[in-house]
Amino acid sequence: AQTVTQSQPEMSVQEAETVTLSCTYDTSESDYYLFWYKQPPSRQMILVIRQEAYKQQNATENRFSVNFQKAAKSFSLKISDSQLGDAAMYFCAYRTLNEKLTFGTGTRLTIIP
Amino acid sequence: EAEVAQSPRYKITEKSQAVAFWCDPISGHATLYWYRQILGQGPELLVQFQDESVVDDSQLPKDRFSAERLKGVDSTLKIQPAELGDSAMYLCASSLFSSYNSPLHFGNGTRLTVT
């Protein structure tokens, strides 16, 4: 079975600082996609960033970037210049060719003004 | 930007009653998903549709849950009878394709409380 582990239930960061959220996963597949989703309080879940396992270059979307370590099965999310609007639950997820999208348990990120 | 519509936003029901949730995916999205998210956990897939056909309902408790997408557009998820353990957020999502690289777009969800 696919598993995704987010070992940090809660994180906090000062506004304008950088924070890194951790994620590890377990799969025997070589071809898959990894995702980070953001779920603000009482609002819909939205895709933050995604990474294809075959691409060595780490994905970047504005202030969001990932550190993808395929051999270690690690997929961390770095948020630079944190803003108040970044406060949310962050879910790591992955999906293989023949399997459903599997989510981790989430990390609650608090931004300290 | 197009969104996935869900209703109701909140639902309170008594144990043993029937409850139904509705979802309208983004226009043109062939794949529709229903997820259940228990407080403090990540979403778990209940059922996946490709057009009007169910392609994965392996985690759907079929003795009490049912889902349909009759015309391949909007969808309804029903629970009868509701149990206390069904209290959760029910999320609907859609994607343009069913492939693993096609990102999911989520609705705001329906928060169900069973008393």
PDB file of N, CA and C in Angstrom, chain A residues 52-92:
ATOM      1  N   GLU A  52       7.312  15.746 -11.138  1.00  0.00           N
ATOM      2  CA  GLU A  52       7.333  14.435 -11.781  1.00  0.00           C
ATOM      3  C   GLU A  52       8.589  13.699 -11.331  1.00  0.00           C
ATOM      4  N   ALA A  53       8.448  12.446 -11.009  1.00  0.00           N
ATOM      5  CA  ALA A  53       9.565  11.681 -10.448  1.00  0.00           C
ATOM      6  C   ALA A  53      10.739  11.559 -11.418  1.00  0.00           C
ATOM      7  N   TYR A  54      10.467  11.613 -12.717  1.00  0.00           N
ATOM      8  CA  TYR A  54      11.537  11.457 -13.696  1.00  0.00           C
ATOM      9  C   TYR A  54      12.343  12.732 -13.900  1.00  0.00           C
ATOM     10  N   LYS A  55      11.843  13.834 -13.394  1.00  0.00           N
ATOM     11  CA  LYS A  55      12.562  15.100 -13.562  1.00  0.00           C
ATOM     12  C   LYS A  55      13.484  15.332 -12.384  1.00  0.00           C
ATOM     13  N   GLN A  56      14.753  15.533 -12.672  1.00  0.00           N
ATOM     14  CA  GLN A  56      15.720  15.749 -11.608  1.00  0.00           C
ATOM     15  C   GLN A  56      15.652  17.170 -11.064  1.00  0.00           C
ATOM     16  N   GLN A  57      15.260  18.107 -11.921  1.00  0.00           N
ATOM     17  CA  GLN A  57      15.206  19.496 -11.483  1.00  0.00           C
ATOM     18  C   GLN A  57      14.035  19.696 -10.540  1.00  0.00           C
ATOM     19  N   ASN A  58      14.302  20.352  -9.422  1.00  0.00           N
ATOM     20  CA  ASN A  58      13.258  20.626  -8.449  1.00  0.00           C
ATOM     21  C   ASN A  58      12.277  21.673  -8.975  1.00  0.00           C
ATOM     22  N   ALA A  59      10.979  21.410  -8.759  1.00  0.00           N
ATOM     23  CA  ALA A  59       9.953  22.341  -9.213  1.00  0.00           C
ATOM     24  C   ALA A  59       9.944  23.613  -8.362  1.00  0.00           C
ATOM     25  N   THR A  60       9.591  24.714  -8.999  1.00  0.00           N
ATOM     26  CA  THR A  60       9.493  26.011  -8.325  1.00  0.00           C
ATOM     27  C   THR A  60       8.267  26.747  -8.831  1.00  0.00           C
ATOM     28  N   GLU A  61       7.520  27.346  -7.905  1.00  0.00           N
ATOM     29  CA  GLU A  61       6.373  28.183  -8.240  1.00  0.00           C
ATOM     30  C   GLU A  61       6.429  29.428  -7.352  1.00  0.00           C
ATOM     31  N   ASN A  62       7.017  30.484  -7.896  1.00  0.00           N
ATOM     32  CA  ASN A  62       7.135  31.754  -7.167  1.00  0.00           C
ATOM     33  C   ASN A  62       7.870  31.530  -5.837  1.00  0.00           C
ATOM     34  N   ARG A  63       7.207  31.731  -4.697  1.00  0.00           N
ATOM     35  CA  ARG A  63       7.880  31.593  -3.406  1.00  0.00           C
ATOM     36  C   ARG A  63       7.938  30.145  -2.910  1.00  0.00           C
ATOM     37  N   PHE A  64       7.342  29.233  -3.666  1.00  0.00           N
ATOM     38  CA  PHE A  64       7.280  27.837  -3.256  1.00  0.00           C
ATOM     39  C   PHE A  64       8.249  27.003  -4.101  1.00  0.00           C
ATOM     40  N   SER A  65       9.025  26.173  -3.430  1.00  0.00           N
ATOM     41  CA  SER A  65       9.928  25.276  -4.144  1.00  0.00           C
ATOM     42  C   SER A  65      10.001  23.966  -3.383  1.00  0.00           C
ATOM     43  N   VAL A  66      10.448  22.926  -4.084  1.00  0.00           N
ATOM     44  CA  VAL A  66      10.556  21.620  -3.442  1.00  0.00           C
ATOM     45  C   VAL A  66      12.003  21.153  -3.474  1.00  0.00           C
ATOM     46  N   ASN A  67      12.303  20.258  -2.542  1.00  0.00           N
ATOM     47  CA  ASN A  67      13.569  19.533  -2.536  1.00  0.00           C
ATOM     48  C   ASN A  67      13.212  18.060  -2.685  1.00  0.00           C
ATOM     49  N   PHE A  68      13.377  17.556  -3.895  1.00  0.00           N
ATOM     50  CA  PHE A  68      12.981  16.191  -4.224  1.00  0.00           C
ATOM     51  C   PHE A  68      14.224  15.306  -4.197  1.00  0.00           C
ATOM     52  N   GLN A  69      14.235  14.353  -3.288  1.00  0.00           N
ATOM     53  CA  GLN A  69      15.327  13.401  -3.153  1.00  0.00           C
ATOM     54  C   GLN A  69      14.750  12.016  -3.438  1.00  0.00           C
ATOM     55  N   LYS A  70      14.862  11.571  -4.701  1.00  0.00           N
ATOM     56  CA  LYS A  70      14.180  10.348  -5.108  1.00  0.00           C
ATOM     57  C   LYS A  70      14.705   9.120  -4.378  1.00  0.00           C
ATOM     58  N   ALA A  71      16.006   9.029  -4.227  1.00  0.00           N
ATOM     59  CA  ALA A  71      16.572   7.847  -3.575  1.00  0.00           C
ATOM     60  C   ALA A  71      16.132   7.755  -2.121  1.00  0.00           C
ATOM     61  N   ALA A  72      16.012   8.890  -1.484  1.00  0.00           N
ATOM     62  CA  ALA A  72      15.585   8.930  -0.087  1.00  0.00           C
ATOM     63  C   ALA A  72      14.068   8.954   0.049  1.00  0.00           C
ATOM     64  N   LYS A  73      13.355   9.049  -1.064  1.00  0.00           N
ATOM     65  CA  LYS A  73      11.892   9.140  -1.070  1.00  0.00           C
ATOM     66  C   LYS A  73      11.426  10.285  -0.172  1.00  0.00           C
ATOM     67  N   SER A  74      12.022  11.425  -0.435  1.00  0.00           N
ATOM     68  CA  SER A  74      11.723  12.622   0.343  1.00  0.00           C
ATOM     69  C   SER A  74      11.291  13.743  -0.585  1.00  0.00           C
ATOM     70  N   PHE A  75      10.318  14.525  -0.132  1.00  0.00           N
ATOM     71  CA  PHE A  75       9.742  15.574  -0.976  1.00  0.00           C
ATOM     72  C   PHE A  75       9.330  16.725  -0.065  1.00  0.00           C
ATOM     73  N   SER A  76      10.253  17.615   0.246  1.00  0.00           N
ATOM     74  CA  SER A  76       9.953  18.705   1.168  1.00  0.00           C
ATOM     75  C   SER A  76       9.554  19.965   0.418  1.00  0.00           C
ATOM     76  N   LEU A  77       8.774  20.787   1.080  1.00  0.00           N
ATOM     77  CA  LEU A  77       8.284  22.046   0.518  1.00  0.00           C
ATOM     78  C   LEU A  77       8.922  23.207   1.250  1.00  0.00           C
ATOM     79  N   LYS A  78       9.527  24.123   0.508  1.00  0.00           N
ATOM     80  CA  LYS A  78      10.103  25.323   1.090  1.00  0.00           C
ATOM     81  C   LYS A  78       9.271  26.526   0.688  1.00  0.00           C
ATOM     82  N   ILE A  79       8.880  27.295   1.700  1.00  0.00           N
ATOM     83  CA  ILE A  79       8.134  28.532   1.462  1.00  0.00           C
ATOM     84  C   ILE A  79       9.043  29.686   1.859  1.00  0.00           C
ATOM     85  N   SER A  80       9.357  30.521   0.912  1.00  0.00           N
ATOM     86  CA  SER A  80      10.217  31.676   1.163  1.00  0.00           C
ATOM     87  C   SER A  80       9.370  32.918   1.382  1.00  0.00           C
ATOM     88  N   ASP A  81       9.915  33.876   2.141  1.00  0.00           N
ATOM     89  CA  ASP A  81       9.215  35.143   2.372  1.00  0.00           C
ATOM     90  C   ASP A  81       7.768  34.876   2.803  1.00  0.00           C
ATOM     91  N   SER A  82       7.606  34.126   3.871  1.00  0.00           N
ATOM     92  CA  SER A  82       6.271  33.700   4.313  1.00  0.00           C
ATOM     93  C   SER A  82       5.333  34.884   4.514  1.00  0.00           C
ATOM     94  N   GLN A  83       4.089  34.698   4.081  1.00  0.00           N
ATOM     95  CA  GLN A  83       3.076  35.730   4.201  1.00  0.00           C
ATOM     96  C   GLN A  83       1.904  35.215   5.026  1.00  0.00           C
ATOM     97  N   LEU A  84       1.130  36.148   5.589  1.00  0.00           N
ATOM     98  CA  LEU A  84       0.010  35.750   6.440  1.00  0.00           C
ATOM     99  C   LEU A  84      -0.954  34.825   5.703  1.00  0.00           C
ATOM    100  N   GLY A  85      -1.101  35.037   4.401  1.00  0.00           N
ATOM    101  CA  GLY A  85      -1.998  34.212   3.607  1.00  0.00           C
ATOM    102  C   GLY A  85      -1.506  32.795   3.381  1.00  0.00           C
ATOM    103  N   ASP A  86      -0.279  32.504   3.812  1.00  0.00           N
ATOM    104  CA  ASP A  86       0.238  31.142   3.677  1.00  0.00           C
ATOM    105  C   ASP A  86      -0.249  30.234   4.800  1.00  0.00           C
ATOM    106  N   ALA A  87      -0.874  30.806   5.819  1.00  0.00           N
ATOM    107  CA  ALA A  87      -1.371  30.008   6.934  1.00  0.00           C
ATOM    108  C   ALA A  87      -2.433  29.039   6.438  1.00  0.00           C
ATOM    109  N   ALA A  88      -2.208  27.746   6.697  1.00  0.00           N
ATOM    110  CA  ALA A  88      -3.102  26.714   6.175  1.00  0.00           C
ATOM    111  C   ALA A  88      -2.606  25.349   6.623  1.00  0.00           C
ATOM    112  N   MET A  89      -3.405  24.314   6.305  1.00  0.00           N
ATOM    113  CA  MET A  89      -2.935  22.938   6.374  1.00  0.00           C
ATOM    114  C   MET A  89      -2.288  22.622   5.036  1.00  0.00           C
ATOM    115  N   TYR A  90      -1.116  22.006   5.092  1.00  0.00           N
ATOM    116  CA  TYR A  90      -0.426  21.602   3.880  1.00  0.00           C
ATOM    117  C   TYR A  90      -0.366  20.076   3.815  1.00  0.00           C
ATOM    118  N   PHE A  91      -0.818  19.546   2.691  1.00  0.00           N
ATOM    119  CA  PHE A  91      -0.838  18.103   2.497  1.00  0.00           C
ATOM    120  C   PHE A  91       0.113  17.705   1.370  1.00  0.00           C
ATOM    121  N   CYS A  92       0.944  16.740   1.669  1.00  0.00           N
ATOM    122  CA  CYS A  92       1.782  16.112   0.672  1.00  0.00           C
ATOM    123  C   CYS A  92       0.989  14.934   0.095  1.00  0.00           C
TER     124      CYS A  92
END
